[in-house]
């Protein structure tokens, strides 16, 4: 802000107050993001455990089916359509992130093979659904963590650059106003003494 008058002082004080309020809001945003990250991290850990358990069951049943049926019936059981992931988006503090996920799987059960193949198909469906949920949880965690880092950077910039710069500008303006008032006072005294 250029200038040293009262208008410059008022404008600099306004900008300084805005910067201080902005730093407070950024700090509050970080607190909210930390809570959201904590919740998401817990959810991600749970979904990862569910995925690992489901994947282990799927591998076990697939191994049994392979041993009993061979590769032919397993290949025939592969659906001809793809699974579809449905990601439910939500957010906090202006950040969009996945809040939940579901998967729509083609409904095709094996027509040949042993009961182990039917169990393997069901277990693989469960593992895929668990993987989609975990992927959504991880994506949410990543997006929230990125936003936390960006918010932290913005807050540091406001606190360590903008506020000190505005405080220095305000100090300079106040000094200049004090000098102007002193000069005006001296002129008035000289004028009064000259009469």
PDB file of C-alpha atoms in Angstrom:
ATOM      1  CA  UNK A   1       0.000   0.000   0.000  1.00  0.00           C
ATOM      2  CA  UNK A   2       1.536   3.289  -1.047  1.00  0.00           C
ATOM      3  CA  UNK A   3       0.870   6.493   0.794  1.00  0.00           C
ATOM      4  CA  UNK A   4       1.339   7.702   4.310  1.00  0.00           C
ATOM      5  CA  UNK A   5      -1.931   9.461   5.098  1.00  0.00           C
ATOM      6  CA  UNK A   6      -4.852   8.573   7.284  1.00  0.00           C
ATOM      7  CA  UNK A   7      -6.558   6.713   4.432  1.00  0.00           C
ATOM      8  CA  UNK A   8      -3.461   4.552   3.970  1.00  0.00           C
ATOM      9  CA  UNK A   9      -3.442   3.877   7.716  1.00  0.00           C
ATOM     10  CA  UNK A  10      -7.110   2.826   7.719  1.00  0.00           C
ATOM     11  CA  UNK A  11      -6.624   0.616   4.670  1.00  0.00           C
ATOM     12  CA  UNK A  12      -3.506  -1.044   6.120  1.00  0.00           C
ATOM     13  CA  UNK A  13      -5.234  -1.644   9.464  1.00  0.00           C
ATOM     14  CA  UNK A  14      -8.184  -3.200   7.624  1.00  0.00           C
ATOM     15  CA  UNK A  15      -5.898  -5.444   5.578  1.00  0.00           C
ATOM     16  CA  UNK A  16      -3.937  -6.432   8.697  1.00  0.00           C
ATOM     17  CA  UNK A  17      -7.124  -7.390  10.538  1.00  0.00           C
ATOM     18  CA  UNK A  18      -8.259  -9.389   7.503  1.00  0.00           C
ATOM     19  CA  UNK A  19      -4.914 -11.216   7.375  1.00  0.00           C
ATOM     20  CA  UNK A  20      -5.089 -12.040  11.102  1.00  0.00           C
ATOM     21  CA  UNK A  21      -8.648 -13.315  10.730  1.00  0.00           C
ATOM     22  CA  UNK A  22      -7.557 -15.346   7.694  1.00  0.00           C
ATOM     23  CA  UNK A  23      -4.759 -16.952   9.714  1.00  0.00           C
ATOM     24  CA  UNK A  24      -7.273 -17.885  12.426  1.00  0.00           C
ATOM     25  CA  UNK A  25      -9.630 -19.410   9.854  1.00  0.00           C
ATOM     26  CA  UNK A  26      -6.803 -21.370   8.255  1.00  0.00           C
ATOM     27  CA  UNK A  27      -5.841 -22.694  11.686  1.00  0.00           C
ATOM     28  CA  UNK A  28      -9.453 -23.768  12.297  1.00  0.00           C
ATOM     29  CA  UNK A  29      -9.558 -25.425   8.887  1.00  0.00           C
ATOM     30  CA  UNK A  30      -6.429 -27.404   9.775  1.00  0.00           C
ATOM     31  CA  UNK A  31      -8.063 -28.627  12.975  1.00  0.00           C
ATOM     32  CA  UNK A  32     -11.151 -29.783  11.073  1.00  0.00           C
ATOM     33  CA  UNK A  33      -9.010 -31.456   8.404  1.00  0.00           C
ATOM     34  CA  UNK A  34      -6.956 -33.295  11.058  1.00  0.00           C
ATOM     35  CA  UNK A  35     -10.167 -34.700  12.546  1.00  0.00           C
ATOM     36  CA  UNK A  36     -11.421 -35.735   9.090  1.00  0.00           C
ATOM     37  CA  UNK A  37      -8.050 -37.345   8.305  1.00  0.00           C
ATOM     38  CA  UNK A  38      -8.118 -39.242  11.603  1.00  0.00           C
ATOM     39  CA  UNK A  39     -11.594 -40.567  10.833  1.00  0.00           C
ATOM     40  CA  UNK A  40     -10.607 -41.462   7.296  1.00  0.00           C
ATOM     41  CA  UNK A  41      -7.394 -43.171   8.414  1.00  0.00           C
ATOM     42  CA  UNK A  42      -9.368 -45.353  10.805  1.00  0.00           C
ATOM     43  CA  UNK A  43     -11.907 -46.161   8.099  1.00  0.00           C
ATOM     44  CA  UNK A  44      -9.093 -46.952   5.657  1.00  0.00           C
ATOM     45  CA  UNK A  45      -7.431 -49.330   8.108  1.00  0.00           C
ATOM     46  CA  UNK A  46     -10.720 -51.162   8.664  1.00  0.00           C
ATOM     47  CA  UNK A  47     -11.459 -51.411   4.951  1.00  0.00           C
ATOM     48  CA  UNK A  48      -7.926 -52.658   4.313  1.00  0.00           C
ATOM     49  CA  UNK A  49      -8.386 -55.421   6.904  1.00  0.00           C
ATOM     50  CA  UNK A  50     -11.715 -56.377   5.318  1.00  0.00           C
ATOM     51  CA  UNK A  51     -10.104 -56.440   1.881  1.00  0.00           C
ATOM     52  CA  UNK A  52      -7.173 -58.607   3.032  1.00  0.00           C
ATOM     53  CA  UNK A  53      -9.562 -61.055   4.712  1.00  0.00           C
ATOM     54  CA  UNK A  54     -11.811 -61.202   1.635  1.00  0.00           C
ATOM     55  CA  UNK A  55      -8.839 -61.574  -0.730  1.00  0.00           C
ATOM     56  CA  UNK A  56      -7.439 -64.422   1.382  1.00  0.00           C
ATOM     57  CA  UNK A  57     -10.811 -66.233   1.284  1.00  0.00           C
ATOM     58  CA  UNK A  58     -11.040 -65.668  -2.467  1.00  0.00           C
ATOM     59  CA  UNK A  59      -7.539 -67.038  -3.028  1.00  0.00           C
ATOM     60  CA  UNK A  60      -8.268 -70.050  -0.839  1.00  0.00           C
ATOM     61  CA  UNK A  61     -11.510 -70.905  -2.669  1.00  0.00           C
ATOM     62  CA  UNK A  62      -9.963 -70.240  -6.071  1.00  0.00           C
ATOM     63  CA  UNK A  63      -7.139 -72.649  -5.225  1.00  0.00           C
ATOM     64  CA  UNK A  64      -9.655 -75.302  -4.156  1.00  0.00           C
ATOM     65  CA  UNK A  65     -11.708 -74.773  -7.310  1.00  0.00           C
ATOM     66  CA  UNK A  66      -8.617 -74.982  -9.481  1.00  0.00           C
ATOM     67  CA  UNK A  67      -7.627 -78.224  -7.814  1.00  0.00           C
ATOM     68  CA  UNK A  68     -11.120 -79.723  -8.202  1.00  0.00           C
ATOM     69  CA  UNK A  69     -12.314 -78.283 -11.518  1.00  0.00           C
ATOM     70  CA  UNK A  70      -9.259 -77.204 -13.459  1.00  0.00           C
ATOM     71  CA  UNK A  71      -8.929 -73.972 -15.419  1.00  0.00           C
ATOM     72  CA  UNK A  72     -11.734 -74.552 -17.969  1.00  0.00           C
ATOM     73  CA  UNK A  73     -14.767 -74.012 -15.693  1.00  0.00           C
ATOM     74  CA  UNK A  74     -13.025 -71.045 -14.040  1.00  0.00           C
ATOM     75  CA  UNK A  75     -12.595 -69.347 -17.427  1.00  0.00           C
ATOM     76  CA  UNK A  76     -16.237 -70.029 -18.297  1.00  0.00           C
ATOM     77  CA  UNK A  77     -17.335 -68.439 -15.012  1.00  0.00           C
ATOM     78  CA  UNK A  78     -15.720 -65.087 -15.867  1.00  0.00           C
ATOM     79  CA  UNK A  79     -18.551 -62.580 -16.519  1.00  0.00           C
ATOM     80  CA  UNK A  80     -18.766 -60.933 -19.922  1.00  0.00           C
ATOM     81  CA  UNK A  81     -19.597 -57.509 -18.437  1.00  0.00           C
ATOM     82  CA  UNK A  82     -17.499 -55.338 -16.188  1.00  0.00           C
ATOM     83  CA  UNK A  83     -18.135 -54.420 -12.588  1.00  0.00           C
ATOM     84  CA  UNK A  84     -19.138 -50.801 -11.991  1.00  0.00           C
ATOM     85  CA  UNK A  85     -17.914 -48.786  -9.033  1.00  0.00           C
ATOM     86  CA  UNK A  86     -20.258 -46.173  -7.607  1.00  0.00           C
ATOM     87  CA  UNK A  87     -18.381 -43.565  -5.592  1.00  0.00           C
ATOM     88  CA  UNK A  88     -20.437 -41.350  -3.273  1.00  0.00           C
ATOM     89  CA  UNK A  89     -18.778 -37.936  -2.994  1.00  0.00           C
ATOM     90  CA  UNK A  90     -19.056 -35.594  -0.072  1.00  0.00           C
ATOM     91  CA  UNK A  91     -16.765 -33.127   1.525  1.00  0.00           C
ATOM     92  CA  UNK A  92     -15.768 -30.727   4.226  1.00  0.00           C
ATOM     93  CA  UNK A  93     -14.321 -27.224   4.180  1.00  0.00           C
ATOM     94  CA  UNK A  94     -14.687 -26.949   0.406  1.00  0.00           C
ATOM     95  CA  UNK A  95     -12.856 -30.189  -0.402  1.00  0.00           C
ATOM     96  CA  UNK A  96     -14.616 -32.933  -2.321  1.00  0.00           C
ATOM     97  CA  UNK A  97     -13.597 -36.478  -1.461  1.00  0.00           C
ATOM     98  CA  UNK A  98     -15.143 -39.961  -1.572  1.00  0.00           C
ATOM     99  CA  UNK A  99     -17.341 -40.674   1.448  1.00  0.00           C
ATOM    100  CA  UNK A 100     -18.385 -44.134   0.407  1.00  0.00           C
ATOM    101  CA  UNK A 101     -18.288 -46.624  -2.387  1.00  0.00           C
ATOM    102  CA  UNK A 102     -20.226 -49.571  -3.665  1.00  0.00           C
ATOM    103  CA  UNK A 103     -19.728 -51.880  -6.578  1.00  0.00           C
ATOM    104  CA  UNK A 104     -22.289 -53.315  -8.960  1.00  0.00           C
ATOM    105  CA  UNK A 105     -21.148 -56.719 -10.085  1.00  0.00           C
ATOM    106  CA  UNK A 106     -22.430 -58.727 -13.014  1.00  0.00           C
ATOM    107  CA  UNK A 107     -24.674 -61.437 -11.684  1.00  0.00           C
ATOM    108  CA  UNK A 108     -23.319 -64.524 -13.304  1.00  0.00           C
ATOM    109  CA  UNK A 109     -22.750 -67.627 -11.307  1.00  0.00           C
ATOM    110  CA  UNK A 110     -20.796 -70.549 -12.747  1.00  0.00           C
ATOM    111  CA  UNK A 111     -22.965 -73.060 -14.587  1.00  0.00           C
ATOM    112  CA  UNK A 112     -20.398 -75.844 -14.433  1.00  0.00           C
ATOM    113  CA  UNK A 113     -17.832 -76.932 -11.894  1.00  0.00           C
ATOM    114  CA  UNK A 114     -17.917 -77.915  -8.283  1.00  0.00           C
ATOM    115  CA  UNK A 115     -19.408 -76.046  -5.347  1.00  0.00           C
ATOM    116  CA  UNK A 116     -15.878 -74.766  -4.678  1.00  0.00           C
ATOM    117  CA  UNK A 117     -16.156 -72.732  -7.901  1.00  0.00           C
ATOM    118  CA  UNK A 118     -19.415 -71.144  -6.703  1.00  0.00           C
ATOM    119  CA  UNK A 119     -17.764 -70.286  -3.384  1.00  0.00           C
ATOM    120  CA  UNK A 120     -14.717 -68.924  -5.239  1.00  0.00           C
ATOM    121  CA  UNK A 121     -16.936 -66.703  -7.400  1.00  0.00           C
ATOM    122  CA  UNK A 122     -18.776 -65.344  -4.363  1.00  0.00           C
ATOM    123  CA  UNK A 123     -15.521 -64.792  -2.467  1.00  0.00           C
ATOM    124  CA  UNK A 124     -13.989 -62.930  -5.426  1.00  0.00           C
ATOM    125  CA  UNK A 125     -17.075 -60.729  -5.689  1.00  0.00           C
ATOM    126  CA  UNK A 126     -16.737 -59.904  -1.998  1.00  0.00           C
ATOM    127  CA  UNK A 127     -13.008 -59.181  -2.390  1.00  0.00           C
ATOM    128  CA  UNK A 128     -13.642 -56.848  -5.329  1.00  0.00           C
ATOM    129  CA  UNK A 129     -16.307 -54.952  -3.394  1.00  0.00           C
ATOM    130  CA  UNK A 130     -13.931 -54.618  -0.424  1.00  0.00           C
ATOM    131  CA  UNK A 131     -11.154 -53.392  -2.736  1.00  0.00           C
ATOM    132  CA  UNK A 132     -13.402 -50.648  -4.158  1.00  0.00           C
ATOM    133  CA  UNK A 133     -14.377 -49.459  -0.678  1.00  0.00           C
ATOM    134  CA  UNK A 134     -10.735 -49.418   0.411  1.00  0.00           C
ATOM    135  CA  UNK A 135      -9.666 -47.546  -2.737  1.00  0.00           C
ATOM    136  CA  UNK A 136     -12.283 -44.855  -2.017  1.00  0.00           C
ATOM    137  CA  UNK A 137     -11.085 -44.574   1.587  1.00  0.00           C
ATOM    138  CA  UNK A 138      -7.472 -44.211   0.451  1.00  0.00           C
ATOM    139  CA  UNK A 139      -8.395 -41.586  -2.146  1.00  0.00           C
ATOM    140  CA  UNK A 140     -10.273 -39.570   0.479  1.00  0.00           C
ATOM    141  CA  UNK A 141      -7.288 -39.794   2.809  1.00  0.00           C
ATOM    142  CA  UNK A 142      -4.949 -38.618   0.050  1.00  0.00           C
ATOM    143  CA  UNK A 143      -7.152 -35.652  -0.913  1.00  0.00           C
ATOM    144  CA  UNK A 144      -7.605 -34.564   2.696  1.00  0.00           C
ATOM    145  CA  UNK A 145      -3.878 -34.870   3.400  1.00  0.00           C
ATOM    146  CA  UNK A 146      -3.036 -32.765   0.344  1.00  0.00           C
ATOM    147  CA  UNK A 147      -5.499 -30.094   1.420  1.00  0.00           C
ATOM    148  CA  UNK A 148      -4.064 -30.085   4.938  1.00  0.00           C
ATOM    149  CA  UNK A 149      -0.557 -29.537   3.551  1.00  0.00           C
ATOM    150  CA  UNK A 150      -1.775 -26.726   1.267  1.00  0.00           C
ATOM    151  CA  UNK A 151      -3.680 -25.088   4.128  1.00  0.00           C
ATOM    152  CA  UNK A 152      -0.613 -25.290   6.359  1.00  0.00           C
ATOM    153  CA  UNK A 153       1.458 -23.614   3.620  1.00  0.00           C
ATOM    154  CA  UNK A 154      -1.118 -20.838   3.169  1.00  0.00           C
ATOM    155  CA  UNK A 155      -1.277 -20.213   6.908  1.00  0.00           C
ATOM    156  CA  UNK A 156       2.513 -19.976   7.173  1.00  0.00           C
ATOM    157  CA  UNK A 157       2.567 -17.519   4.255  1.00  0.00           C
ATOM    158  CA  UNK A 158      -0.052 -15.329   5.939  1.00  0.00           C
ATOM    159  CA  UNK A 159       1.584 -15.497   9.375  1.00  0.00           C
ATOM    160  CA  UNK A 160       5.220 -15.209   8.314  1.00  0.00           C
ATOM    161  CA  UNK A 161       4.998 -12.954   5.259  1.00  0.00           C
ATOM    162  CA  UNK A 162       1.758 -11.011   4.946  1.00  0.00           C
ATOM    163  CA  UNK A 163       1.148 -10.109   8.573  1.00  0.00           C
ATOM    164  CA  UNK A 164       4.755  -8.966   9.229  1.00  0.00           C
ATOM    165  CA  UNK A 165       4.738  -6.973   5.969  1.00  0.00           C
ATOM    166  CA  UNK A 166       1.458  -5.274   6.866  1.00  0.00           C
ATOM    167  CA  UNK A 167       2.669  -4.596  10.419  1.00  0.00           C
ATOM    168  CA  UNK A 168       5.840  -2.994   9.001  1.00  0.00           C
ATOM    169  CA  UNK A 169       3.754  -0.929   6.558  1.00  0.00           C
ATOM    170  CA  UNK A 170       1.478   0.201   9.386  1.00  0.00           C
ATOM    171  CA  UNK A 171       4.469   1.137  11.551  1.00  0.00           C
ATOM    172  CA  UNK A 172       5.943   3.146   8.673  1.00  0.00           C
ATOM    173  CA  UNK A 173       2.619   4.928   8.119  1.00  0.00           C
ATOM    174  CA  UNK A 174       2.226   5.700  11.827  1.00  0.00           C
ATOM    175  CA  UNK A 175       5.762   7.120  11.982  1.00  0.00           C
ATOM    176  CA  UNK A 176       5.050   9.266   8.948  1.00  0.00           C
ATOM    177  CA  UNK A 177       1.774  10.517  10.433  1.00  0.00           C
ATOM    178  CA  UNK A 178       3.534  11.335  13.720  1.00  0.00           C
ATOM    179  CA  UNK A 179       6.195  13.276  11.779  1.00  0.00           C
ATOM    180  CA  UNK A 180       3.500  15.150   9.839  1.00  0.00           C
ATOM    181  CA  UNK A 181       1.683  16.042  13.079  1.00  0.00           C
ATOM    182  CA  UNK A 182       4.946  17.253  14.652  1.00  0.00           C
ATOM    183  CA  UNK A 183       5.723  19.381  11.591  1.00  0.00           C
ATOM    184  CA  UNK A 184       2.200  20.823  11.639  1.00  0.00           C
ATOM    185  CA  UNK A 185       2.498  21.590  15.363  1.00  0.00           C
ATOM    186  CA  UNK A 186       5.840  23.366  14.800  1.00  0.00           C
ATOM    187  CA  UNK A 187       4.390  25.401  11.918  1.00  0.00           C
ATOM    188  CA  UNK A 188       1.475  26.467  14.087  1.00  0.00           C
ATOM    189  CA  UNK A 189       3.824  27.518  16.917  1.00  0.00           C
ATOM    190  CA  UNK A 190       6.034  29.468  14.518  1.00  0.00           C
ATOM    191  CA  UNK A 191       2.974  31.107  13.025  1.00  0.00           C
ATOM    192  CA  UNK A 192       1.645  31.978  16.471  1.00  0.00           C
ATOM    193  CA  UNK A 193       5.018  33.416  17.519  1.00  0.00           C
ATOM    194  CA  UNK A 194       5.295  35.503  14.327  1.00  0.00           C
ATOM    195  CA  UNK A 195       2.013  37.356  14.902  1.00  0.00           C
TER     196      UNK A 195
END
